[in-house]
Amino acid sequence: MSILTTSRQLVRPVSAGESAWQQELRSAVRDASKLCHLLELPAELAAAAQTGSAEFPIFVPPSYLARIQKGNPQDPLLRQVLPAAAEAEDVAGFTLDPVDDSAAEIHAGVLQKYQGRALLITTGVCAVHCRYCFRRHYPYEQAPHSPAAWQGALESIAADPSIHEVILSGGDPLMLVDSRLQNLISQITNIAHVNRLRIHTRLPIMIPSRVTPELVAMLQETRLKTVMVLHANHAQELDTAVADSLQTLQRARVMLLNQAVLLRGVNDSLQAQRDLSERLVATGVLPYYLHQLDRVAGAAHFEVPQAEGKRIIQQLRETLPGYMVPRYVQEIPGELHKTLLD
Ligand SMILES: *Cc1c(COP(=O)(O)O)cnc(C)c1O
Ligand code: SF4
């Protein structure tokens, strides 16, 4: 997998003038034995992780590592980043492209599945490698990730007046350095029929220092209504540093939503979902989607049966205000919207 090669190109190897978030990326843990050593975990776990991580290496930035409880193999944050031996198992029904992204590609790096919205793949890299990721096998090397390569993608959006919202996705679009992001946002702003900018990102959760004053300024200045869809799966991910960064974004009038994935051993209980919703709303984020796991090869051990998911959502609805209950959805290829499961 070329993820690490690409990350070297994007997060440029300069040390002078490098921001705190780039330094965090540079010091990310990329090795199972180091991860287990730092977290005081048994060496057997590291050995199992080697089996699982062959094609999608470990990547954990220090600020996220600090939120994982030491000596606890069941920690819900650890489970998201430490490969299990089960990743290497071949399970029937779990495939390489479960959401059929290839079929939705209207131009290299632009996916359009739903009316009025186009999704732009801006980079293949992320600030973390989530073990359950449905894009773990996506051919990112072929996606455009430079201003020159985006040109064609932007032209295809400019040529279609039915597109009112551009979704920056990836990978994680906030892996782009601020100058590149500014360039991209300016070009989208110049397309008259686009009036909303959506950013799908896990970076403010993983590395809260990514919310730089430059980023906040560019989001505040654009005429586009900006919506940021974050990705946190567990309340423990939302510590005070994260909450502070999110508050900065809110002051810039960025609308904050969260999408989570229902994951076995991470958030598959009423308590975990309730804590997540409570913590999100306390930090000013609305729970938007709870995704049923996409059946990607290597992630079968994370799957929670739909009946169980529905039960959790029903119990949530009975205990929390309506706006704190996420929509439980699944992406079914060929449908006109994400499918509601409850
Ligand atoms: C999920 C998704 C969207 C956004 O869907 P919403 O229901 O509007 O959040 C848009 N485009 C693609 C390709 C998607 O996968
Ligand atoms: S941040 Fe999102 S795209 Fe990146 S590895 Fe995690 S789930 Fe996948």
mmCIF file of C-alpha atoms and ligand atoms in Angstrom:
data_model
loop_
_atom_site.group_PDB
_atom_site.id
_atom_site.type_symbol
_atom_site.label_atom_id
_atom_site.label_comp_id
_atom_site.label_asym_id
_atom_site.label_seq_id
_atom_site.Cartn_x
_atom_site.Cartn_y
_atom_site.Cartn_z
ATOM 1 C CA MET A 1 0.000 0.000 0.000
ATOM 2 C CA SER A 2 1.405 3.386 -0.929
ATOM 3 C CA ILE A 3 -0.184 5.307 1.938
ATOM 4 C CA LEU A 4 3.106 6.026 3.640
ATOM 5 C CA THR A 5 4.822 7.118 0.446
ATOM 6 C CA THR A 6 1.996 9.516 -0.288
ATOM 7 C CA SER A 7 2.065 10.840 3.252
ATOM 8 C CA ARG A 8 5.712 11.768 2.816
ATOM 9 C CA GLN A 9 4.815 13.836 -0.206
ATOM 10 C CA LEU A 10 1.945 15.658 1.443
ATOM 11 C CA VAL A 11 3.343 16.264 4.862
ATOM 12 C CA ARG A 12 6.486 17.821 3.591
ATOM 13 C CA PRO A 13 9.748 16.890 5.246
ATOM 14 C CA VAL A 14 10.599 20.373 6.441
ATOM 15 C CA SER A 15 11.386 20.945 10.077
ATOM 16 C CA ALA A 16 11.699 24.736 10.212
ATOM 17 C CA GLY A 17 8.268 26.331 10.193
ATOM 18 C CA GLU A 18 6.568 22.983 10.555
ATOM 19 C CA SER A 19 3.326 23.228 12.528
ATOM 20 C CA ALA A 20 2.567 21.309 15.695
ATOM 21 C CA TRP A 21 0.126 19.030 13.874
ATOM 22 C CA GLN A 22 2.708 18.115 11.261
ATOM 23 C CA GLN A 23 5.176 17.250 13.990
ATOM 24 C CA GLU A 24 2.515 15.027 15.544
ATOM 25 C CA LEU A 25 2.146 13.179 12.260
ATOM 26 C CA ARG A 26 5.868 12.763 12.015
ATOM 27 C CA SER A 27 6.038 11.183 15.467
ATOM 28 C CA ALA A 28 3.056 8.861 14.918
ATOM 29 C CA VAL A 29 3.552 5.286 16.067
ATOM 30 C CA ARG A 30 3.797 2.986 13.040
ATOM 31 C CA ASP A 31 4.838 -0.213 14.680
ATOM 32 C CA ALA A 32 2.944 -2.785 16.775
ATOM 33 C CA SER A 33 5.699 -3.602 19.250
ATOM 34 C CA LYS A 34 6.306 0.087 19.960
ATOM 35 C CA LEU A 35 2.581 0.678 20.409
ATOM 36 C CA CYS A 36 2.261 -2.265 22.823
ATOM 37 C CA HIS A 37 5.387 -1.222 24.686
ATOM 38 C CA LEU A 38 4.203 2.378 25.154
ATOM 39 C CA LEU A 39 0.793 1.193 26.322
ATOM 40 C CA GLU A 40 2.188 -1.507 28.627
ATOM 41 C CA LEU A 41 0.444 -4.287 26.746
ATOM 42 C CA PRO A 42 1.517 -7.932 26.425
ATOM 43 C CA ALA A 43 3.887 -8.745 23.563
ATOM 44 C CA GLU A 44 1.440 -11.375 22.208
ATOM 45 C CA LEU A 45 -0.802 -8.530 21.090
ATOM 46 C CA ALA A 46 2.041 -7.063 19.065
ATOM 47 C CA ALA A 47 2.661 -10.429 17.421
ATOM 48 C CA ALA A 48 -1.032 -10.751 16.506
ATOM 49 C CA ALA A 49 -0.948 -7.199 15.131
ATOM 50 C CA GLN A 50 1.905 -8.085 12.767
ATOM 51 C CA THR A 51 -0.308 -10.755 11.192
ATOM 52 C CA GLY A 52 -3.187 -8.347 10.754
ATOM 53 C CA SER A 53 -1.388 -5.255 9.521
ATOM 54 C CA ALA A 54 0.418 -6.574 6.475
ATOM 55 C CA GLU A 55 -1.341 -4.394 3.882
ATOM 56 C CA PHE A 56 -2.656 -1.514 6.015
ATOM 57 C CA PRO A 57 0.062 -0.488 8.478
ATOM 58 C CA ILE A 58 -0.447 0.898 11.975
ATOM 59 C CA PHE A 59 -0.597 4.678 12.254
ATOM 60 C CA VAL A 60 -1.384 6.349 15.608
ATOM 61 C CA PRO A 61 -0.527 9.992 16.411
ATOM 62 C CA PRO A 62 0.724 10.754 19.970
ATOM 63 C CA SER A 63 -2.237 12.942 20.988
ATOM 64 C CA TYR A 64 -4.623 10.030 20.347
ATOM 65 C CA LEU A 65 -2.259 7.565 22.008
ATOM 66 C CA ALA A 66 -2.416 9.692 25.159
ATOM 67 C CA ARG A 67 -6.175 9.068 25.403
ATOM 68 C CA ILE A 68 -5.746 5.270 25.452
ATOM 69 C CA GLN A 69 -5.714 3.676 28.882
ATOM 70 C CA LYS A 70 -2.445 1.892 29.619
ATOM 71 C CA GLY A 71 -2.480 -1.837 30.251
ATOM 72 C CA ASN A 72 -6.034 -2.286 28.968
ATOM 73 C CA PRO A 73 -6.253 -4.523 25.864
ATOM 74 C CA GLN A 74 -10.020 -3.796 25.719
ATOM 75 C CA ASP A 75 -9.667 -0.029 25.564
ATOM 76 C CA PRO A 76 -12.242 1.215 23.006
ATOM 77 C CA LEU A 77 -9.752 3.603 21.403
ATOM 78 C CA LEU A 78 -7.035 0.963 21.212
ATOM 79 C CA ARG A 79 -9.355 -1.445 19.390
ATOM 80 C CA GLN A 80 -9.779 1.105 16.590
ATOM 81 C CA VAL A 81 -6.060 1.299 15.857
ATOM 82 C CA LEU A 82 -4.384 -1.951 16.907
ATOM 83 C CA PRO A 83 -4.677 -4.656 14.223
ATOM 84 C CA ALA A 84 -6.166 -7.961 15.323
ATOM 85 C CA ALA A 85 -5.038 -11.267 13.840
ATOM 86 C CA ALA A 86 -8.625 -11.624 12.543
ATOM 87 C CA GLU A 87 -7.909 -8.930 9.933
ATOM 88 C CA ALA A 88 -6.051 -11.495 7.874
ATOM 89 C CA GLU A 89 -9.072 -13.850 7.791
ATOM 90 C CA ASP A 90 -11.111 -14.192 4.644
ATOM 91 C CA VAL A 91 -14.812 -13.923 5.579
ATOM 92 C CA ALA A 92 -17.605 -14.529 3.057
ATOM 93 C CA GLY A 93 -19.482 -11.321 2.165
ATOM 94 C CA PHE A 94 -16.630 -8.990 3.101
ATOM 95 C CA THR A 95 -15.148 -7.482 -0.063
ATOM 96 C CA LEU A 96 -12.618 -4.946 -1.312
ATOM 97 C CA ASP A 97 -15.069 -2.184 -2.384
ATOM 98 C CA PRO A 98 -18.272 -2.765 -0.376
ATOM 99 C CA VAL A 99 -19.873 0.613 -1.177
ATOM 100 C CA ASP A 100 -19.062 0.429 -4.888
ATOM 101 C CA ASP A 101 -17.172 3.725 -5.013
ATOM 102 C CA SER A 102 -15.725 2.845 -8.406
ATOM 103 C CA ALA A 103 -19.201 2.902 -9.986
ATOM 104 C CA ALA A 104 -19.977 6.394 -8.610
ATOM 105 C CA GLU A 105 -16.902 8.052 -10.090
ATOM 106 C CA ILE A 106 -18.025 10.794 -12.525
ATOM 107 C CA HIS A 107 -14.457 11.999 -13.068
ATOM 108 C CA ALA A 108 -11.113 10.924 -11.580
ATOM 109 C CA GLY A 109 -11.419 11.768 -7.869
ATOM 110 C CA VAL A 110 -15.072 12.923 -7.943
ATOM 111 C CA LEU A 111 -17.812 10.631 -6.661
ATOM 112 C CA GLN A 112 -21.463 11.433 -7.162
ATOM 113 C CA LYS A 113 -24.000 9.135 -5.634
ATOM 114 C CA TYR A 114 -26.616 11.593 -4.418
ATOM 115 C CA GLN A 115 -28.451 14.529 -5.927
ATOM 116 C CA GLY A 116 -26.947 17.997 -5.503
ATOM 117 C CA ARG A 117 -23.790 16.759 -3.804
ATOM 118 C CA ALA A 118 -20.406 15.835 -5.223
ATOM 119 C CA LEU A 119 -17.653 14.255 -3.186
ATOM 120 C CA LEU A 120 -14.091 15.184 -3.988
ATOM 121 C CA ILE A 121 -11.281 12.835 -2.995
ATOM 122 C CA THR A 122 -8.564 15.289 -2.051
ATOM 123 C CA THR A 123 -5.899 12.968 -0.712
ATOM 124 C CA GLY A 124 -5.426 9.317 0.151
ATOM 125 C CA VAL A 125 -3.841 9.837 3.543
ATOM 126 C CA CYS A 126 -5.260 10.087 7.054
ATOM 127 C CA ALA A 127 -4.003 11.017 10.518
ATOM 128 C CA VAL A 128 -4.802 7.520 11.739
ATOM 129 C CA HIS A 129 -5.390 4.115 10.236
ATOM 130 C CA CYS A 130 -8.769 2.937 11.506
ATOM 131 C CA ARG A 131 -8.802 -0.814 11.315
ATOM 132 C CA TYR A 132 -12.463 -0.954 10.181
ATOM 133 C CA CYS A 133 -12.033 1.599 7.373
ATOM 134 C CA PHE A 134 -14.117 0.823 4.279
ATOM 135 C CA ARG A 135 -11.566 2.626 2.149
ATOM 136 C CA ARG A 136 -8.638 0.520 3.290
ATOM 137 C CA HIS A 137 -8.397 -1.023 -0.170
ATOM 138 C CA TYR A 138 -9.359 2.021 -2.272
ATOM 139 C CA PRO A 139 -6.836 2.745 -5.058
ATOM 140 C CA TYR A 140 -5.850 6.173 -3.723
ATOM 141 C CA GLU A 141 -2.678 6.282 -5.785
ATOM 142 C CA GLN A 142 -4.923 6.937 -8.778
ATOM 143 C CA ALA A 143 -6.897 9.765 -7.138
ATOM 144 C CA PRO A 144 -5.771 13.314 -7.899
ATOM 145 C CA HIS A 145 -4.056 14.940 -4.926
ATOM 146 C CA SER A 146 -2.427 18.083 -6.268
ATOM 147 C CA PRO A 147 -3.857 21.402 -7.514
ATOM 148 C CA ALA A 148 -3.031 20.502 -11.131
ATOM 149 C CA ALA A 149 -4.755 17.144 -10.822
ATOM 150 C CA TRP A 150 -7.855 18.661 -9.160
ATOM 151 C CA GLN A 151 -8.415 20.890 -12.172
ATOM 152 C CA GLY A 152 -10.384 18.329 -14.139
ATOM 153 C CA ALA A 153 -12.443 17.360 -11.086
ATOM 154 C CA LEU A 154 -13.323 21.006 -10.403
ATOM 155 C CA GLU A 155 -14.213 21.559 -14.049
ATOM 156 C CA SER A 156 -16.652 18.663 -13.946
ATOM 157 C CA ILE A 157 -18.337 20.219 -10.872
ATOM 158 C CA ALA A 158 -18.382 23.660 -12.530
ATOM 159 C CA ALA A 159 -20.046 22.118 -15.585
ATOM 160 C CA ASP A 160 -22.954 20.677 -13.575
ATOM 161 C CA PRO A 161 -25.261 23.396 -12.163
ATOM 162 C CA SER A 162 -27.218 20.809 -10.169
ATOM 163 C CA ILE A 163 -24.307 20.472 -7.720
ATOM 164 C CA HIS A 164 -24.836 22.825 -4.752
ATOM 165 C CA GLU A 165 -22.622 21.154 -2.206
ATOM 166 C CA VAL A 166 -19.030 19.990 -2.489
ATOM 167 C CA ILE A 167 -17.849 17.445 0.034
ATOM 168 C CA LEU A 168 -14.126 17.319 0.655
ATOM 169 C CA SER A 169 -13.238 13.776 1.556
ATOM 170 C CA GLY A 170 -10.401 11.340 1.196
ATOM 171 C CA GLY A 171 -8.517 10.019 3.036
ATOM 172 C CA ASP A 172 -8.739 13.088 5.215
ATOM 173 C CA PRO A 173 -8.873 16.502 3.477
ATOM 174 C CA LEU A 174 -7.357 18.231 6.515
ATOM 175 C CA MET A 175 -4.129 16.337 5.831
ATOM 176 C CA LEU A 176 -3.554 18.956 3.130
ATOM 177 C CA VAL A 177 -1.422 21.858 4.266
ATOM 178 C CA ASP A 178 -3.319 25.125 4.733
ATOM 179 C CA SER A 179 -2.019 26.769 1.546
ATOM 180 C CA ARG A 180 -3.267 23.873 -0.611
ATOM 181 C CA LEU A 181 -6.577 23.777 1.177
ATOM 182 C CA GLN A 182 -6.977 27.520 0.728
ATOM 183 C CA ASN A 183 -6.297 27.133 -2.984
ATOM 184 C CA LEU A 184 -8.905 24.391 -3.274
ATOM 185 C CA ILE A 185 -11.560 26.235 -1.259
ATOM 186 C CA SER A 186 -11.026 29.425 -3.295
ATOM 187 C CA GLN A 187 -11.606 27.516 -6.509
ATOM 188 C CA ILE A 188 -14.771 25.913 -5.165
ATOM 189 C CA THR A 189 -15.952 29.324 -3.941
ATOM 190 C CA ASN A 190 -15.599 30.586 -7.522
ATOM 191 C CA ILE A 191 -18.180 28.098 -8.799
ATOM 192 C CA ALA A 192 -21.366 30.179 -8.557
ATOM 193 C CA HIS A 193 -23.866 27.311 -8.206
ATOM 194 C CA VAL A 194 -22.032 25.801 -5.221
ATOM 195 C CA ASN A 195 -23.211 27.253 -1.907
ATOM 196 C CA ARG A 196 -22.187 24.709 0.675
ATOM 197 C CA LEU A 197 -18.809 23.268 1.567
ATOM 198 C CA ARG A 198 -18.715 20.097 3.591
ATOM 199 C CA ILE A 199 -15.540 18.677 5.099
ATOM 200 C CA HIS A 200 -15.475 15.050 6.177
ATOM 201 C CA THR A 201 -12.600 14.799 8.613
ATOM 202 C CA ARG A 202 -11.304 12.944 11.611
ATOM 203 C CA LEU A 203 -8.351 15.262 12.133
ATOM 204 C CA PRO A 204 -9.768 17.634 14.791
ATOM 205 C CA ILE A 205 -10.490 14.488 16.848
ATOM 206 C CA MET A 206 -7.128 12.807 16.202
ATOM 207 C CA ILE A 207 -4.867 15.865 16.346
ATOM 208 C CA PRO A 208 -6.753 18.884 17.742
ATOM 209 C CA SER A 209 -3.840 21.231 16.940
ATOM 210 C CA ARG A 210 -4.814 20.786 13.256
ATOM 211 C CA VAL A 211 -7.398 23.513 13.895
ATOM 212 C CA THR A 212 -4.871 26.261 13.155
ATOM 213 C CA PRO A 213 -5.759 29.987 13.079
ATOM 214 C CA GLU A 214 -5.172 29.841 9.289
ATOM 215 C CA LEU A 215 -7.712 27.058 8.898
ATOM 216 C CA VAL A 216 -10.274 28.855 11.032
ATOM 217 C CA ALA A 217 -9.740 32.083 9.066
ATOM 218 C CA MET A 218 -10.247 30.436 5.679
ATOM 219 C CA LEU A 219 -13.453 28.738 6.809
ATOM 220 C CA GLN A 220 -14.720 31.994 8.260
ATOM 221 C CA GLU A 221 -13.941 34.002 5.130
ATOM 222 C CA THR A 222 -15.506 31.857 2.425
ATOM 223 C CA ARG A 223 -19.023 32.796 1.254
ATOM 224 C CA LEU A 224 -19.881 29.082 1.386
ATOM 225 C CA LYS A 225 -21.855 27.747 4.320
ATOM 226 C CA THR A 226 -19.399 25.363 5.934
ATOM 227 C CA VAL A 227 -20.365 22.101 7.546
ATOM 228 C CA MET A 228 -17.772 19.879 9.168
ATOM 229 C CA VAL A 229 -18.655 16.235 9.643
ATOM 230 C CA LEU A 230 -16.355 14.827 12.302
ATOM 231 C CA HIS A 231 -15.765 11.181 13.088
ATOM 232 C CA ALA A 232 -15.620 10.128 16.737
ATOM 233 C CA ASN A 233 -16.777 6.699 17.880
ATOM 234 C CA HIS A 234 -16.383 6.943 21.626
ATOM 235 C CA ALA A 235 -16.771 9.654 24.296
ATOM 236 C CA GLN A 236 -13.198 9.047 25.457
ATOM 237 C CA GLU A 237 -11.969 10.498 22.150
ATOM 238 C CA LEU A 238 -13.395 13.911 23.031
ATOM 239 C CA ASP A 239 -10.975 15.269 25.615
ATOM 240 C CA THR A 240 -10.547 18.937 26.571
ATOM 241 C CA ALA A 241 -8.016 19.694 23.824
ATOM 242 C CA VAL A 242 -10.505 18.396 21.249
ATOM 243 C CA ALA A 243 -13.352 20.352 22.870
ATOM 244 C CA ASP A 244 -11.289 23.565 22.735
ATOM 245 C CA SER A 245 -10.534 23.117 19.035
ATOM 246 C CA LEU A 246 -14.163 22.412 18.262
ATOM 247 C CA GLN A 247 -15.177 25.550 20.104
ATOM 248 C CA THR A 248 -12.828 27.577 17.908
ATOM 249 C CA LEU A 249 -14.551 26.169 14.828
ATOM 250 C CA GLN A 250 -17.972 27.003 16.224
ATOM 251 C CA ARG A 251 -16.929 30.579 16.826
ATOM 252 C CA ALA A 252 -16.113 30.684 13.108
ATOM 253 C CA ARG A 253 -19.757 29.598 12.436
ATOM 254 C CA VAL A 254 -18.808 26.161 11.177
ATOM 255 C CA MET A 255 -21.690 23.730 11.686
ATOM 256 C CA LEU A 256 -20.411 20.612 13.450
ATOM 257 C CA LEU A 257 -21.872 17.142 12.957
ATOM 258 C CA ASN A 258 -20.530 13.718 13.860
ATOM 259 C CA GLN A 259 -20.613 10.373 12.160
ATOM 260 C CA ALA A 260 -19.691 7.220 14.010
ATOM 261 C CA VAL A 261 -19.472 3.592 12.984
ATOM 262 C CA LEU A 262 -21.142 0.933 15.122
ATOM 263 C CA LEU A 263 -18.218 -1.245 16.187
ATOM 264 C CA ARG A 264 -18.058 -4.459 18.178
ATOM 265 C CA GLY A 265 -16.103 -3.904 21.379
ATOM 266 C CA VAL A 266 -15.922 -0.129 20.878
ATOM 267 C CA ASN A 267 -19.404 1.394 21.087
ATOM 268 C CA ASP A 268 -21.887 -1.494 20.836
ATOM 269 C CA SER A 269 -23.782 -0.705 24.031
ATOM 270 C CA LEU A 270 -26.469 1.716 25.138
ATOM 271 C CA GLN A 271 -24.064 3.197 27.683
ATOM 272 C CA ALA A 272 -21.322 3.848 25.110
ATOM 273 C CA GLN A 273 -23.754 5.426 22.634
ATOM 274 C CA ARG A 274 -25.389 7.549 25.305
ATOM 275 C CA ASP A 275 -22.031 8.770 26.596
ATOM 276 C CA LEU A 276 -20.950 9.594 23.050
ATOM 277 C CA SER A 277 -24.098 11.611 22.307
ATOM 278 C CA GLU A 278 -23.907 13.428 25.644
ATOM 279 C CA ARG A 279 -20.248 14.284 25.139
ATOM 280 C CA LEU A 280 -20.764 15.386 21.521
ATOM 281 C CA VAL A 281 -23.597 17.737 22.398
ATOM 282 C CA ALA A 282 -21.652 19.077 25.390
ATOM 283 C CA THR A 283 -18.909 20.061 22.924
ATOM 284 C CA GLY A 284 -21.392 21.550 20.439
ATOM 285 C CA VAL A 285 -21.553 18.673 17.933
ATOM 286 C CA LEU A 286 -24.787 17.050 16.730
ATOM 287 C CA PRO A 287 -24.762 13.254 16.354
ATOM 288 C CA TYR A 288 -25.620 12.879 12.638
ATOM 289 C CA TYR A 289 -25.042 9.318 11.493
ATOM 290 C CA LEU A 290 -24.338 5.993 13.142
ATOM 291 C CA HIS A 291 -23.161 3.780 10.303
ATOM 292 C CA GLN A 292 -23.682 0.090 10.073
ATOM 293 C CA LEU A 293 -20.217 -1.291 9.287
ATOM 294 C CA ASP A 294 -19.471 -1.491 5.582
ATOM 295 C CA ARG A 295 -18.509 -5.072 4.846
ATOM 296 C CA VAL A 296 -14.919 -4.502 3.874
ATOM 297 C CA ALA A 297 -12.451 -7.378 3.839
ATOM 298 C CA GLY A 298 -10.475 -7.487 7.096
ATOM 299 C CA ALA A 299 -13.144 -5.841 9.284
ATOM 300 C CA ALA A 300 -15.583 -8.708 9.896
ATOM 301 C CA HIS A 301 -14.687 -8.931 13.587
ATOM 302 C CA PHE A 302 -16.060 -5.402 14.089
ATOM 303 C CA GLU A 303 -19.531 -6.184 12.782
ATOM 304 C CA VAL A 304 -22.562 -5.793 15.060
ATOM 305 C CA PRO A 305 -25.778 -7.433 13.804
ATOM 306 C CA GLN A 306 -28.394 -4.911 12.631
ATOM 307 C CA ALA A 307 -30.984 -6.219 15.094
ATOM 308 C CA GLU A 308 -28.630 -5.291 17.925
ATOM 309 C CA GLY A 309 -27.963 -1.852 16.430
ATOM 310 C CA LYS A 310 -31.690 -1.214 16.126
ATOM 311 C CA ARG A 311 -32.226 -2.209 19.738
ATOM 312 C CA ILE A 312 -29.531 0.215 20.913
ATOM 313 C CA ILE A 313 -31.024 3.054 18.853
ATOM 314 C CA GLN A 314 -34.515 2.343 20.183
ATOM 315 C CA GLN A 315 -33.215 2.448 23.768
ATOM 316 C CA LEU A 316 -31.344 5.677 23.010
ATOM 317 C CA ARG A 317 -34.559 7.193 21.678
ATOM 318 C CA GLU A 318 -36.325 6.289 24.900
ATOM 319 C CA THR A 319 -33.698 7.976 27.047
ATOM 320 C CA LEU A 320 -32.366 11.012 25.155
ATOM 321 C CA PRO A 321 -33.777 14.111 23.456
ATOM 322 C CA GLY A 322 -34.520 13.438 19.772
ATOM 323 C CA TYR A 323 -31.664 15.580 18.460
ATOM 324 C CA MET A 324 -29.165 13.471 20.410
ATOM 325 C CA VAL A 325 -30.115 10.246 18.621
ATOM 326 C CA PRO A 326 -28.063 9.658 15.436
ATOM 327 C CA ARG A 327 -29.667 8.293 12.266
ATOM 328 C CA TYR A 328 -28.696 4.628 12.033
ATOM 329 C CA VAL A 329 -27.793 4.122 8.372
ATOM 330 C CA GLN A 330 -26.167 1.891 5.856
ATOM 331 C CA GLU A 331 -24.793 2.662 2.454
ATOM 332 C CA ILE A 332 -26.381 0.392 -0.133
ATOM 333 C CA PRO A 333 -24.842 0.741 -3.606
ATOM 334 C CA GLY A 334 -27.314 2.092 -6.163
ATOM 335 C CA GLU A 335 -29.715 3.708 -3.635
ATOM 336 C CA LEU A 336 -30.535 7.435 -3.951
ATOM 337 C CA HIS A 337 -29.636 8.164 -0.336
ATOM 338 C CA LYS A 338 -28.164 6.366 2.629
ATOM 339 C CA THR A 339 -30.649 3.820 3.886
ATOM 340 C CA LEU A 340 -32.243 4.292 7.322
ATOM 341 C CA LEU A 341 -32.149 1.065 9.290
ATOM 342 C CA ASP A 342 -34.547 1.863 12.150
HETATM 343 C C1 LIG B 1 -22.323 9.667 2.225
HETATM 344 C C2 LIG B 1 -22.060 10.331 0.952
HETATM 345 C C3 LIG B 1 -22.542 11.629 0.713
HETATM 346 C C4 LIG B 1 -23.274 12.425 1.754
HETATM 347 O O1 LIG B 1 -24.507 11.900 2.091
HETATM 348 P P1 LIG B 1 -25.433 12.688 3.133
HETATM 349 O O2 LIG B 1 -26.558 11.757 3.373
HETATM 350 O O3 LIG B 1 -25.829 13.966 2.471
HETATM 351 O O4 LIG B 1 -24.619 12.956 4.354
HETATM 352 C C5 LIG B 1 -22.320 12.182 -0.517
HETATM 353 N N1 LIG B 1 -21.641 11.536 -1.494
HETATM 354 C C6 LIG B 1 -21.150 10.290 -1.298
HETATM 355 C C7 LIG B 1 -20.414 9.631 -2.418
HETATM 356 C C8 LIG B 1 -21.340 9.650 -0.068
HETATM 357 O O5 LIG B 1 -20.832 8.432 0.113
HETATM 358 S S1 SF4 B 2 -10.022 8.588 9.207
HETATM 359 FE FE1 SF4 B 2 -11.743 7.851 7.976
HETATM 360 S S2 SF4 B 2 -10.907 7.454 5.912
HETATM 361 FE FE2 SF4 B 2 -9.170 7.619 7.367
HETATM 362 S S3 SF4 B 2 -8.716 5.507 8.015
HETATM 363 FE FE3 SF4 B 2 -10.146 6.382 9.517
HETATM 364 S S4 SF4 B 2 -12.195 5.803 8.789
HETATM 365 FE FE4 SF4 B 2 -10.746 5.538 7.066
#
